Amino acid sequence: MTSLGAALPDISVASALVAAVLVALPLWAIGLGGWATPWLCGRLGTHRTVTVALLGLVLSLAGRVLGGSIPLLVGTALACLAIAVLGTMLPLLANGSAAFTLGLGLGSTAGALVTPAVVLSSSWRIGLGLWAVVALLAQQVWRRTPGEFVSPRAASGWVPASALTIHFGLISTVTFLVMGWLPGILRSAGVPPATAGACLALSMAMGLPMMWLVPGWTRRWRNQTLLVVTLAVPNVIGVAGLLLAPAAAPWLWAAATGTGMGALAFGLTTISLRSKGSSLALSAVVQGVGYVIAGFGVLACGWLHTFTGTWRTPLLLVLAILLGQVVSGHVAVTRRTPAAPVPRALTVRPHDSAPEAA
């Protein structure tokens, strides 16, 4: 995701409208893939589902750089479908571990930091295509995973989904806007391309300590509403800075928006911890619908930029989204909303056990 955002201003086949779709498309693809994950697990088993998703990721990341705008769009969509399957299952497999959210932060930082350097020294095709190699390495690591996972079976239970889904969707809107548009916002304000790319890398890097700390805060803080507000404040500062004086202190605005990515760690940790026996279904619902909401938010901001020719109106919309993030977060942590019955959590068993349950 961050590799695409870092390279977007330099992709020759991405016009203004194509660029807007490229930033929003991953969110819709992730949403659709998230809904399909429980179904895939029930038919393929969790271990094979992850294997297929990783192989699909390799092929789509490699294929999207081989042609023009259509292969780029299709390959990005397919890559994000694969990422959706992996992303829906990871909160469950990680069981709320801070290492999971830290891993996401490390990957985001690497994409933002490495891609611009490769693009400047070679081309955007190589800058994006090299991540297919990383996906292939991940597939090889997964092959050596020492256990199989039993597919989830239906069980009764109610999970708080509606407010948390909206909250996660608004968090994802802001997160993907930063990953997709931060270099473009800074470059349009006169910041040199290398500096704009480095600011995105700084933003992702500032999210790393938050990805490590926030899961623990989510468990320990008694006042969860205060935590929601605390995690939104850095983004408000960063977005306001980008709105009022983007070129005056780009490093500060980048650092602030990166710190605000702790809100994403809060959402993912809450998915994992809120309902211990139904994490897969809760993850599928919250991420599936949430990313679709975020896709429309990101597309609206991109369209407003294309229509107005400036970033003023889109950034004002982001501030409104941040207000909605706080309100929905307060509701999510103070009220339990009924949702559909959900399956039991995954369990691990040795490789030599009986075949996975269908």
Coordinates of C-alpha atoms in Angstrom, one line a residue:
M1 CA 0.0 0.0 0.0
T2 CA 2.7 2.5 0.9
S3 CA 4.8 1.6 -2.0
L4 CA 1.9 2.7 -4.3
G5 CA 1.4 5.9 -2.5
A6 CA 5.2 6.7 -2.5
A7 CA 5.4 6.1 -6.3
L8 CA 2.1 7.5 -7.3
P9 CA 3.3 11.0 -8.4
D10 CA 5.9 9.3 -10.7
I11 CA 3.6 6.6 -12.3
S12 CA 3.4 7.8 -15.9
V13 CA 0.3 5.8 -16.7
A14 CA -1.7 7.2 -13.7
S15 CA -3.7 10.2 -14.8
A16 CA -5.4 12.3 -12.1
L17 CA -8.6 10.2 -12.2
V18 CA -6.7 6.9 -12.4
A19 CA -4.6 8.0 -9.4
A20 CA -7.7 8.8 -7.4
V21 CA -9.1 5.4 -8.2
L22 CA -5.8 3.7 -7.4
V23 CA -5.9 5.1 -3.9
A24 CA -9.6 4.1 -3.3
L25 CA -9.5 0.8 -5.1
P26 CA -7.4 -1.1 -2.6
L27 CA -10.0 -0.3 0.1
W28 CA -12.9 -1.7 -1.9
A29 CA -10.9 -4.8 -2.8
I30 CA -9.9 -5.3 0.8
G31 CA -13.5 -5.0 1.9
L32 CA -14.8 -7.6 -0.6
G33 CA -11.9 -9.9 0.2
G34 CA -12.6 -9.6 3.9
W35 CA -16.2 -10.7 3.5
A36 CA -15.1 -13.8 1.6
T37 CA -12.5 -14.9 4.1
P38 CA -14.7 -17.0 6.4
W39 CA -16.1 -18.8 3.4
L40 CA -12.7 -19.6 2.0
C41 CA -11.5 -20.9 5.4
G42 CA -14.4 -23.2 5.6
R43 CA -13.7 -24.8 2.3
L44 CA -9.9 -24.7 1.9
G45 CA -8.8 -24.6 5.6
T46 CA -6.9 -21.7 7.0
H47 CA -3.4 -22.9 6.1
R48 CA -4.3 -23.4 2.4
T49 CA -6.2 -20.2 2.3
V50 CA -3.2 -18.2 3.4
T51 CA -1.0 -20.1 1.0
V52 CA -3.3 -19.3 -2.0
A53 CA -3.6 -15.7 -0.9
L54 CA 0.2 -15.3 -0.7
L55 CA 0.7 -16.8 -4.2
G56 CA -2.0 -14.5 -5.6
L57 CA -0.2 -11.6 -4.0
V58 CA 3.0 -12.6 -5.7
L59 CA 1.4 -12.9 -9.2
S60 CA -0.6 -9.7 -8.9
L61 CA 2.2 -7.5 -7.6
A62 CA 4.4 -8.7 -10.5
G63 CA 1.7 -8.4 -13.1
R64 CA 0.5 -4.9 -12.3
V65 CA 3.8 -3.3 -13.5
L66 CA 3.9 -5.1 -16.9
G67 CA 1.6 -2.8 -18.9
G68 CA -0.4 0.4 -18.8
S69 CA -3.2 1.8 -16.6
I70 CA -5.5 -1.3 -16.9
P71 CA -3.0 -3.9 -15.7
L72 CA -2.0 -1.5 -12.9
L73 CA -5.6 -1.2 -11.8
V74 CA -6.4 -4.9 -12.1
G75 CA -3.2 -6.0 -10.5
T76 CA -3.7 -3.6 -7.6
A77 CA -7.3 -4.9 -7.1
L78 CA -6.2 -8.5 -7.1
A79 CA -3.2 -7.8 -4.8
C80 CA -5.6 -6.1 -2.4
L81 CA -8.0 -9.0 -2.5
A82 CA -5.2 -11.3 -1.4
I83 CA -4.1 -8.8 1.3
A84 CA -7.7 -8.7 2.5
V85 CA -7.8 -12.4 3.2
L86 CA -4.5 -12.2 5.0
G87 CA -5.4 -9.1 6.9
T88 CA -8.8 -10.5 8.1
M89 CA -7.1 -13.6 9.5
L90 CA -4.0 -12.0 11.0
P91 CA -5.7 -10.3 14.0
L92 CA -7.1 -13.7 15.0
L93 CA -3.9 -15.6 14.5
A94 CA -1.9 -12.9 16.3
N95 CA -4.4 -12.9 19.2
G96 CA -4.0 -9.3 20.0
S97 CA -0.2 -9.4 20.0
A98 CA 1.7 -6.1 19.7
A99 CA 4.1 -7.8 17.4
F100 CA 1.3 -8.0 14.8
T101 CA 0.6 -4.3 14.7
L102 CA 4.4 -3.5 14.9
G103 CA 4.8 -5.8 11.9
L104 CA 2.3 -3.8 9.9
G105 CA 4.1 -0.6 10.9
L106 CA 7.5 -2.0 9.8
G107 CA 6.0 -3.1 6.4
S108 CA 4.4 0.3 5.9
T109 CA 7.7 2.1 6.7
A110 CA 9.7 -0.1 4.4
G111 CA 7.3 0.5 1.5
A112 CA 7.4 4.3 2.0
L113 CA 11.2 4.4 2.5
V114 CA 12.5 2.0 -0.1
T115 CA 10.2 2.6 -3.0
P116 CA 11.0 6.3 -3.7
A117 CA 14.7 5.6 -3.6
V118 CA 14.3 2.7 -6.1
V119 CA 12.0 4.8 -8.4
L120 CA 14.5 7.7 -8.5
S121 CA 17.4 5.4 -9.3
S122 CA 15.5 3.2 -11.9
S123 CA 11.7 3.4 -12.6
W124 CA 8.3 3.1 -11.0
R125 CA 7.9 -0.4 -12.5
I126 CA 10.9 -1.7 -10.6
G127 CA 10.0 0.3 -7.5
L128 CA 6.6 -1.4 -7.3
G129 CA 7.6 -4.8 -8.8
L130 CA 10.2 -5.6 -6.2
W131 CA 7.5 -6.1 -3.6
A132 CA 6.5 -9.3 -5.4
V133 CA 9.8 -10.7 -4.2
V134 CA 8.9 -9.9 -0.6
A135 CA 5.6 -11.6 -1.0
L136 CA 7.3 -14.6 -2.4
L137 CA 9.6 -14.7 0.6
A138 CA 6.6 -14.5 2.9
Q139 CA 5.0 -17.4 1.1
Q140 CA 8.2 -19.5 1.7
V141 CA 8.1 -18.6 5.4
W142 CA 4.4 -19.6 5.6
R143 CA 5.2 -23.0 4.1
R144 CA 7.3 -23.7 7.1
T145 CA 4.7 -22.8 9.7
P146 CA 4.7 -25.7 12.2
G147 CA 0.9 -26.0 12.6
E148 CA -2.4 -26.3 10.8
F149 CA -5.5 -24.3 11.9
V150 CA -8.9 -25.8 12.3
S151 CA -11.5 -24.0 10.3
P152 CA -14.1 -22.1 12.3
R153 CA -17.5 -23.7 13.1
A154 CA -20.7 -21.9 13.7
A155 CA -21.6 -20.9 17.3
S156 CA -24.0 -18.6 18.9
G157 CA -23.0 -15.2 20.3
W158 CA -23.3 -11.5 19.7
V159 CA -20.5 -9.1 19.0
P160 CA -20.4 -5.3 19.0
A161 CA -20.1 -4.5 15.3
S162 CA -21.9 -1.4 14.0
A163 CA -20.1 1.4 15.8
L164 CA -16.7 -0.4 15.7
T165 CA -17.2 -0.9 11.9
I166 CA -17.8 2.8 11.3
H167 CA -15.0 3.7 13.6
F168 CA -12.6 1.4 11.8
G169 CA -13.8 2.7 8.4
L170 CA -13.1 6.3 9.3
I171 CA -9.7 5.4 10.8
S172 CA -8.8 3.6 7.5
T173 CA -10.0 6.6 5.5
V174 CA -7.5 8.9 7.2
T175 CA -4.7 6.2 7.2
F176 CA -5.0 5.5 3.5
L177 CA -5.3 9.2 2.6
V178 CA -1.9 9.7 4.3
M179 CA -0.3 6.7 2.7
G180 CA -1.8 7.6 -0.7
W181 CA -1.7 11.4 -0.9
L182 CA 0.9 12.8 1.5
P183 CA 3.7 13.0 -1.1
G184 CA 1.4 14.5 -3.6
I185 CA 0.1 17.1 -1.1
L186 CA 3.6 18.2 -0.2
R187 CA 4.9 18.2 -3.8
S188 CA 1.9 20.4 -4.9
A189 CA 3.0 22.9 -2.1
G190 CA 6.5 23.1 -3.6
V191 CA 8.3 20.5 -1.4
P192 CA 11.0 18.7 -3.5
P193 CA 10.1 15.1 -4.5
A194 CA 12.8 13.4 -2.5
T195 CA 11.8 15.4 0.6
A196 CA 8.1 14.5 0.1
G197 CA 8.9 10.8 -0.2
A198 CA 11.1 11.0 2.9
C199 CA 8.2 12.6 4.8
L200 CA 6.0 9.7 3.9
A201 CA 8.7 7.4 5.3
L202 CA 9.0 9.5 8.4
S203 CA 5.2 9.3 8.8
M204 CA 5.2 5.5 8.6
A205 CA 8.2 5.3 11.0
M206 CA 6.5 7.5 13.6
G207 CA 3.7 5.0 13.5
L208 CA 6.0 2.2 14.6
P209 CA 6.2 3.0 18.3
M210 CA 2.5 3.6 18.3
M211 CA 1.9 0.2 16.7
W212 CA 3.9 -1.3 19.6
L213 CA 2.4 0.7 22.5
V214 CA -1.3 1.1 21.6
P215 CA -2.2 -2.6 21.9
G216 CA -1.1 -2.5 25.5
W217 CA -2.9 0.8 26.1
T218 CA -6.0 -0.7 24.7
R219 CA -5.9 -3.5 27.3
R220 CA -5.0 -1.2 30.2
W221 CA -6.7 2.1 29.8
R222 CA -10.0 2.3 31.8
N223 CA -11.2 5.3 29.9
Q224 CA -11.3 4.1 26.4
T225 CA -13.0 7.3 25.1
L226 CA -10.0 9.3 26.3
L227 CA -7.7 6.9 24.4
V228 CA -9.8 7.4 21.2
V229 CA -9.5 11.2 21.5
T230 CA -5.8 10.9 22.3
L231 CA -5.1 8.9 19.2
A232 CA -7.1 11.3 17.0
V233 CA -5.3 14.5 18.2
P234 CA -2.0 14.0 16.3
N235 CA -3.9 13.5 13.0
V236 CA -5.9 16.7 13.6
I237 CA -2.6 18.6 14.1
G238 CA -1.0 17.0 11.1
V239 CA -4.0 17.6 8.8
A240 CA -4.5 21.1 10.0
G241 CA -0.8 21.8 9.3
L242 CA -1.1 20.4 5.8
L243 CA -4.2 22.6 5.2
L244 CA -2.7 25.9 6.5
A245 CA 1.0 25.7 5.8
P246 CA 2.1 22.4 4.1
A247 CA 5.6 23.6 3.1
A248 CA 6.4 25.4 6.3
A249 CA 7.0 22.3 8.4
P250 CA 6.5 19.2 6.3
W251 CA 8.5 17.0 8.7
L252 CA 6.3 18.0 11.6
W253 CA 3.1 17.4 9.8
A254 CA 4.4 14.0 8.6
A255 CA 5.4 13.1 12.1
A256 CA 2.0 14.0 13.5
T257 CA 0.1 12.0 10.9
G258 CA 2.3 9.1 11.5
T259 CA 1.8 9.2 15.3
G260 CA -2.0 9.3 14.6
M261 CA -1.7 5.9 13.0
G262 CA -1.9 4.5 16.5
A263 CA -5.6 4.7 15.9
L264 CA -5.3 1.9 13.4
A265 CA -3.5 -0.3 16.0
F266 CA -6.4 0.5 18.4
G267 CA -9.0 -0.7 15.9
L268 CA -7.1 -3.9 15.0
T269 CA -6.5 -4.7 18.6
T270 CA -10.1 -4.1 19.5
I271 CA -11.2 -6.5 16.8
S272 CA -9.0 -9.2 18.3
L273 CA -9.9 -8.6 21.9
R274 CA -13.5 -7.5 21.9
S275 CA -15.0 -11.0 21.3
K276 CA -12.5 -13.8 22.1
G277 CA -14.6 -16.6 20.6
S278 CA -15.7 -14.8 17.4
S279 CA -12.6 -12.9 16.2
L280 CA -12.8 -14.2 12.6
A281 CA -16.3 -13.1 12.0
L282 CA -15.8 -9.8 13.8
S283 CA -12.7 -9.2 11.8
A284 CA -14.5 -10.0 8.5
V285 CA -17.4 -7.7 9.3
V286 CA -15.4 -4.7 10.7
Q287 CA -12.6 -4.8 8.1
G288 CA -14.9 -5.8 5.2
V289 CA -17.5 -3.0 5.7
G290 CA -15.0 -0.6 7.2
Y291 CA -12.7 -0.7 4.2
V292 CA -15.6 -0.2 1.8
I293 CA -16.6 2.9 3.8
A294 CA -13.0 4.1 3.7
G295 CA -12.9 3.5 -0.1
F296 CA -15.7 6.0 -0.7
G297 CA -14.1 8.5 1.7
V298 CA -10.7 8.3 -0.1
L299 CA -12.3 8.5 -3.5
A300 CA -14.3 11.5 -2.5
C301 CA -11.1 13.3 -1.4
G302 CA -9.4 12.4 -4.6
W303 CA -12.4 13.6 -6.7
L304 CA -12.5 16.9 -4.8
H305 CA -8.8 17.4 -5.5
T306 CA -9.3 16.7 -9.2
F307 CA -12.4 18.9 -9.3
T308 CA -11.0 21.9 -7.4
G309 CA -7.4 21.6 -8.3
T310 CA -6.3 22.2 -4.7
W311 CA -6.1 20.2 -1.5
R312 CA -8.0 22.7 0.7
T313 CA -11.4 21.1 0.4
P314 CA -10.2 17.5 0.7
L315 CA -8.3 18.3 3.8
L316 CA -11.3 20.0 5.3
L317 CA -13.2 16.8 4.6
V318 CA -10.5 14.9 6.4
L319 CA -10.9 17.1 9.5
A320 CA -14.6 16.3 9.5
I321 CA -13.8 12.6 9.1
L322 CA -11.6 12.8 12.2
L323 CA -14.5 14.3 14.2
G324 CA -16.6 11.3 13.1
Q325 CA -13.8 9.0 14.1
V326 CA -13.9 10.4 17.7
V327 CA -17.7 10.2 17.9
S328 CA -17.9 6.7 16.5
G329 CA -15.0 5.6 18.7
H330 CA -16.8 6.8 21.8
V331 CA -19.9 4.9 20.8
A332 CA -17.9 1.8 20.0
V333 CA -16.3 1.6 23.4
T334 CA -19.3 2.5 25.5
R335 CA -22.2 0.7 23.8
R336 CA -22.5 -2.9 22.6
T337 CA -24.4 -3.3 19.4
P338 CA -25.9 -6.6 18.4
A339 CA -24.6 -8.3 15.2
A340 CA -24.9 -11.6 13.5
P341 CA -24.0 -15.0 15.0
V342 CA -20.4 -15.7 14.6
P343 CA -18.0 -18.7 14.4
R344 CA -15.6 -19.9 17.1
A345 CA -12.0 -18.9 17.0
L346 CA -9.3 -20.8 15.2
T347 CA -7.2 -23.4 17.1
V348 CA -3.8 -24.9 16.2
R349 CA -3.1 -28.5 15.8
P350 CA 0.0 -30.5 14.7
H351 CA 0.7 -31.2 11.0
D352 CA 0.1 -34.9 11.5
S353 CA -3.4 -34.5 12.7
A354 CA -6.5 -35.4 10.7
P355 CA -7.4 -33.2 7.7
E356 CA -8.8 -29.8 8.4
A357 CA -12.5 -29.5 9.1
A358 CA -14.5 -28.1 6.2

